[in-house]
mmCIF file of C-alpha atoms in Angstrom:
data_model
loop_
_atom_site.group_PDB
_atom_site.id
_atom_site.type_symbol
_atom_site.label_atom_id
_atom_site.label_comp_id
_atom_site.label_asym_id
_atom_site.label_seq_id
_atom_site.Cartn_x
_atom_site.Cartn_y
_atom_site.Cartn_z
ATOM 1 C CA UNK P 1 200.521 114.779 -64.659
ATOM 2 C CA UNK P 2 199.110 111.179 -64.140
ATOM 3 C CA UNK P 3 201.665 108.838 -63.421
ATOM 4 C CA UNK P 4 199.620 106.361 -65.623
ATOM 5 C CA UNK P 5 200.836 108.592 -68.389
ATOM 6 C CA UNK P 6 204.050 109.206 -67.011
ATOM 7 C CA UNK P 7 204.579 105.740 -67.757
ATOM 8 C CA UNK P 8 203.517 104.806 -70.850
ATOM 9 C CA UNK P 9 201.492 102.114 -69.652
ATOM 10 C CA UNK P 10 198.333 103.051 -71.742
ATOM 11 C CA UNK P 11 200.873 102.245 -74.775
ATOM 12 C CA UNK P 12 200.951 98.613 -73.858
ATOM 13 C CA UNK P 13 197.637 98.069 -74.197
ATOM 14 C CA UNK P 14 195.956 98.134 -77.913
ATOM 15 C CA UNK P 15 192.752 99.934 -77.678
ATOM 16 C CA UNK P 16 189.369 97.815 -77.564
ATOM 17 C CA UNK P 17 188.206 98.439 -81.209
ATOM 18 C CA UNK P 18 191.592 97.380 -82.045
ATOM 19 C CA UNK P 19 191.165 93.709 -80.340
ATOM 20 C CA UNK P 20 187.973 93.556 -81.511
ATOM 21 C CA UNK P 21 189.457 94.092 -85.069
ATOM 22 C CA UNK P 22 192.630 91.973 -84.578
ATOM 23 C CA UNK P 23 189.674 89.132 -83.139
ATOM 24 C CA UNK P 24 187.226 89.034 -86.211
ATOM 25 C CA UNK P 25 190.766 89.107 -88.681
ATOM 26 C CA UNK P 26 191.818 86.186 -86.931
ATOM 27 C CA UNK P 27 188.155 84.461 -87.128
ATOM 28 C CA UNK P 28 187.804 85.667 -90.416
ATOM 29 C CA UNK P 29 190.775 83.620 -91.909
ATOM 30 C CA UNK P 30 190.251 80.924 -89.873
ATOM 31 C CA UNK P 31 186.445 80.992 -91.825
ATOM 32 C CA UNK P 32 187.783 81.210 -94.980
ATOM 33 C CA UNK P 33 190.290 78.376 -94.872
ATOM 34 C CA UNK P 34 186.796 76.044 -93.717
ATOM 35 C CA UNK P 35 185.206 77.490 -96.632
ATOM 36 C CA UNK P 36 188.129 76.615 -99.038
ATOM 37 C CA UNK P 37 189.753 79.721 -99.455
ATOM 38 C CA UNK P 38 193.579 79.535 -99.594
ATOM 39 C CA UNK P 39 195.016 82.812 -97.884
ATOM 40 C CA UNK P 40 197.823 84.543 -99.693
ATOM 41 C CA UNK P 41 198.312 87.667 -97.212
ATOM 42 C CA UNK P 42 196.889 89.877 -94.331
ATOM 43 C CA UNK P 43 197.112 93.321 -94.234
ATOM 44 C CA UNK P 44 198.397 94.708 -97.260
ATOM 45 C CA UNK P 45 199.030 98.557 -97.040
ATOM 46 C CA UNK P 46 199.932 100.650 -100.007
ATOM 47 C CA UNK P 47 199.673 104.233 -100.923
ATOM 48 C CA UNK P 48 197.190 104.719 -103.661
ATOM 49 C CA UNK P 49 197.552 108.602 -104.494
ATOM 50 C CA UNK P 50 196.475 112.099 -102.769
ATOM 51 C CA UNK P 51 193.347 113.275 -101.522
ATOM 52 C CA UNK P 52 191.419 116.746 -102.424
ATOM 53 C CA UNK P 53 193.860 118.125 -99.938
ATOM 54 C CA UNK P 54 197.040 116.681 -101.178
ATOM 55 C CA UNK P 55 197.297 114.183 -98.254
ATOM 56 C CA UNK P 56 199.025 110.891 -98.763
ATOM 57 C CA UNK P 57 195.735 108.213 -99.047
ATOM 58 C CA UNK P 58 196.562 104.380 -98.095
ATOM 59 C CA UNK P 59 194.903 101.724 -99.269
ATOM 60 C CA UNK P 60 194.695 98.681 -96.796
ATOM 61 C CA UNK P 61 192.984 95.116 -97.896
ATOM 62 C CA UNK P 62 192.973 92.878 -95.113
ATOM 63 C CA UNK P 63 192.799 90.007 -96.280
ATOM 64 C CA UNK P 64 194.210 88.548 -99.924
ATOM 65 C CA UNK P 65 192.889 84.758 -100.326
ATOM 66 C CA UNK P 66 192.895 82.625 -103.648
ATOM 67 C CA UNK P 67 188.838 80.605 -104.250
ATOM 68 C CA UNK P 68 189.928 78.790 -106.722
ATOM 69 C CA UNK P 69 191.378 80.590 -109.780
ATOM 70 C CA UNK P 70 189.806 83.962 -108.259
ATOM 71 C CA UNK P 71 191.970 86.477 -105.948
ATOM 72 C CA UNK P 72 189.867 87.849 -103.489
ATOM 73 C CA UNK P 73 190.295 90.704 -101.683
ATOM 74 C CA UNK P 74 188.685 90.706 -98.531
ATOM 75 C CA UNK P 75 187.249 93.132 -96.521
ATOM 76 C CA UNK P 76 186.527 92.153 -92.992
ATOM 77 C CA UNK P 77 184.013 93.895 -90.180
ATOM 78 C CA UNK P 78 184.191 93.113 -86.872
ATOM 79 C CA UNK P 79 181.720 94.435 -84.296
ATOM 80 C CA UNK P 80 180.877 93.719 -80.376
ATOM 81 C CA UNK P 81 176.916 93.825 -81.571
ATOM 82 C CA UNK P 82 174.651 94.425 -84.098
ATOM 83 C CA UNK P 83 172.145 96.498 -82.613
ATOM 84 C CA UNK P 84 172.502 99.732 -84.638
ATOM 85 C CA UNK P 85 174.099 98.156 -87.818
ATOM 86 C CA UNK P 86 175.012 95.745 -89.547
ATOM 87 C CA UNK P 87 179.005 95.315 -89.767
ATOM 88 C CA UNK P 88 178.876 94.854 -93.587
ATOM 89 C CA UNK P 89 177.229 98.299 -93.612
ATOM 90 C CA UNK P 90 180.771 99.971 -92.755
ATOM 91 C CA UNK P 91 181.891 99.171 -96.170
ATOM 92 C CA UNK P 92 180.147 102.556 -97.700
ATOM 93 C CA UNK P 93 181.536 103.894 -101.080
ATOM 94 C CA UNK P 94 184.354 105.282 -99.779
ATOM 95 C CA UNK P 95 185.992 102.350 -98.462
ATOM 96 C CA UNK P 96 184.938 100.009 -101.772
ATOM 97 C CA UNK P 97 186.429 102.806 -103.678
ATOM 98 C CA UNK P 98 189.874 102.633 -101.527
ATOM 99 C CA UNK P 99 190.007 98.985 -101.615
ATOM 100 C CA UNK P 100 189.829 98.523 -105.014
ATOM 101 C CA UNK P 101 192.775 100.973 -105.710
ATOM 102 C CA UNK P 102 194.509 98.516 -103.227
ATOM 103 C CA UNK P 103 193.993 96.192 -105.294
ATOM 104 C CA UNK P 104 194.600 97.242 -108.738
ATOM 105 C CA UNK P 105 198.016 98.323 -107.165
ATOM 106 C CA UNK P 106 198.257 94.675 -105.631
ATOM 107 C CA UNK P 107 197.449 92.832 -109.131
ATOM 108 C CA UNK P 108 200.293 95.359 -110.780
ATOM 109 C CA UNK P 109 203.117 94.581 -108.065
ATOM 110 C CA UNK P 110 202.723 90.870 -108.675
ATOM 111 C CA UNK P 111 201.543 90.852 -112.211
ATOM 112 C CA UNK P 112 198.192 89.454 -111.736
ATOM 113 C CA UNK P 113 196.277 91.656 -113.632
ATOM 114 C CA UNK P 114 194.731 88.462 -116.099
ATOM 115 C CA UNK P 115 193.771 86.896 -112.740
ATOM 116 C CA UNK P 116 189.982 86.972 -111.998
ATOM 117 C CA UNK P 117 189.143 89.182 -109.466
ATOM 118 C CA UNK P 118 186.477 89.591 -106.623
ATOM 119 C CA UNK P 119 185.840 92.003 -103.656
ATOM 120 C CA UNK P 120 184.596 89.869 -100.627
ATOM 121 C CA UNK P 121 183.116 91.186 -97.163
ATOM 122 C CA UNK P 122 183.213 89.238 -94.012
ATOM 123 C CA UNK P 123 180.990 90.443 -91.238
ATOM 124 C CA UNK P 124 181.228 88.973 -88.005
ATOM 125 C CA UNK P 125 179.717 90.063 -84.755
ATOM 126 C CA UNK P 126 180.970 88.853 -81.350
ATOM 127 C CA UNK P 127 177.918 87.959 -79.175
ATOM 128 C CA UNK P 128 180.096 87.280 -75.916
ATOM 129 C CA UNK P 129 180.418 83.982 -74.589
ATOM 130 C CA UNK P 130 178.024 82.548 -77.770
ATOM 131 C CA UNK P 131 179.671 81.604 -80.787
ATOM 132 C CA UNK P 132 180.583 84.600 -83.341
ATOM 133 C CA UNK P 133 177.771 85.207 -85.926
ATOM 134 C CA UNK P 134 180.004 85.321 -89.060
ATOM 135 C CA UNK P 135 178.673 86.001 -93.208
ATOM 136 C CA UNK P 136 180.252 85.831 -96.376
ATOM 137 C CA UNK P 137 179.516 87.828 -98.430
ATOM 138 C CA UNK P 138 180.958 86.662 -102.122
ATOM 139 C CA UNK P 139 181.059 89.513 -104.835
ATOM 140 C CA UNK P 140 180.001 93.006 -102.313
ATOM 141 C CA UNK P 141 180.962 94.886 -105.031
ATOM 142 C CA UNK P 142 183.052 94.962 -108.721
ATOM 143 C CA UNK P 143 185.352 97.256 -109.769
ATOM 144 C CA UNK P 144 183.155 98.196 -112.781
ATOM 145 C CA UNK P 145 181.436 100.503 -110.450
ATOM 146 C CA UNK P 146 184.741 102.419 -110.235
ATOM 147 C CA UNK P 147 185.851 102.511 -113.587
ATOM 148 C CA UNK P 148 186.442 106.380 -114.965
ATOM 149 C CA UNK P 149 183.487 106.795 -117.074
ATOM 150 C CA UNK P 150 184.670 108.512 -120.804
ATOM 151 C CA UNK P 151 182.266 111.099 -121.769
ATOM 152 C CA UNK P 152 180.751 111.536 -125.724
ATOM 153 C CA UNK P 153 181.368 114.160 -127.893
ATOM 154 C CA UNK P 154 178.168 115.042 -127.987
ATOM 155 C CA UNK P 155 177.970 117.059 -125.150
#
């Protein structure tokens, strides 16, 4: 057995992709407070149902500001480069989809479901020793794009 392992040192130590995350969270707000945001909360974490296979789902939002009137839940992508993608790219269907169910839970728990409501990204990419490369992006996506869609009756 390694004695690494043996003793637990590896646990001490978040992974990379994990700083990098924790890093553009932490530039992220910071970004948003310049840009007149007022930030309400940081990783919220709820369960938002089962998946095709019955498995508990969790929603996570990782970043709940106020612009203005609007609550925005923001999204945040962190990366070491862009050279294959861009970080905003990460936030496929899926995710959109999981993040607005988040949401619709958060707005319920606090009774903010009059408020107006937008889905922000932040992408950020950490160029070294340069300065961060960081976009807003205001209003990625609405939740009209996941409302359940009733069919006709004349089908």
């Amino acid at each position: 057995m390694n004695s690494i392992l043996s003793l637990g040192i590896e646990n001490k130590y978040p992974p990379a992709a994990s700083l990098v995350g924790e890093t553009g969270e932490h530039l992220a707000a910071e970004f948003l407070k310049r840009n007149g945001y007022e930030p309400v909360l940081r990783n919220f974490k709820t369960p938002i149902g089962r998946n095709r296979r019955g498995a508990q789902v969790t929603g996570e939002i990782d970043i709940v500001a106020l612009d203005g009137e609007t609550l925005c839940f923001v999204e945040v992508k962190t990366r070491s480069s862009d050279a294959f993608a861009a970080p905003a790219a990460a936030v496929d269907l899926r995710k959109q989809r999981q993040i607005t169910r988040a949401g619709r839970v958060y707005r319920k728990i606090f009774d903010l479901r009059r408020r107006p409501v937008r889905y922000d990204v932040v992408s950020i990419v950490l160029r070294g020793k340069k300065a961060p490369q960081i976009e807003l992006f205001k209003g990625f996506w609405t939740e009209e794009k996941f409302k359940k869609k009733v069919w006709a009756d004349d089908i």
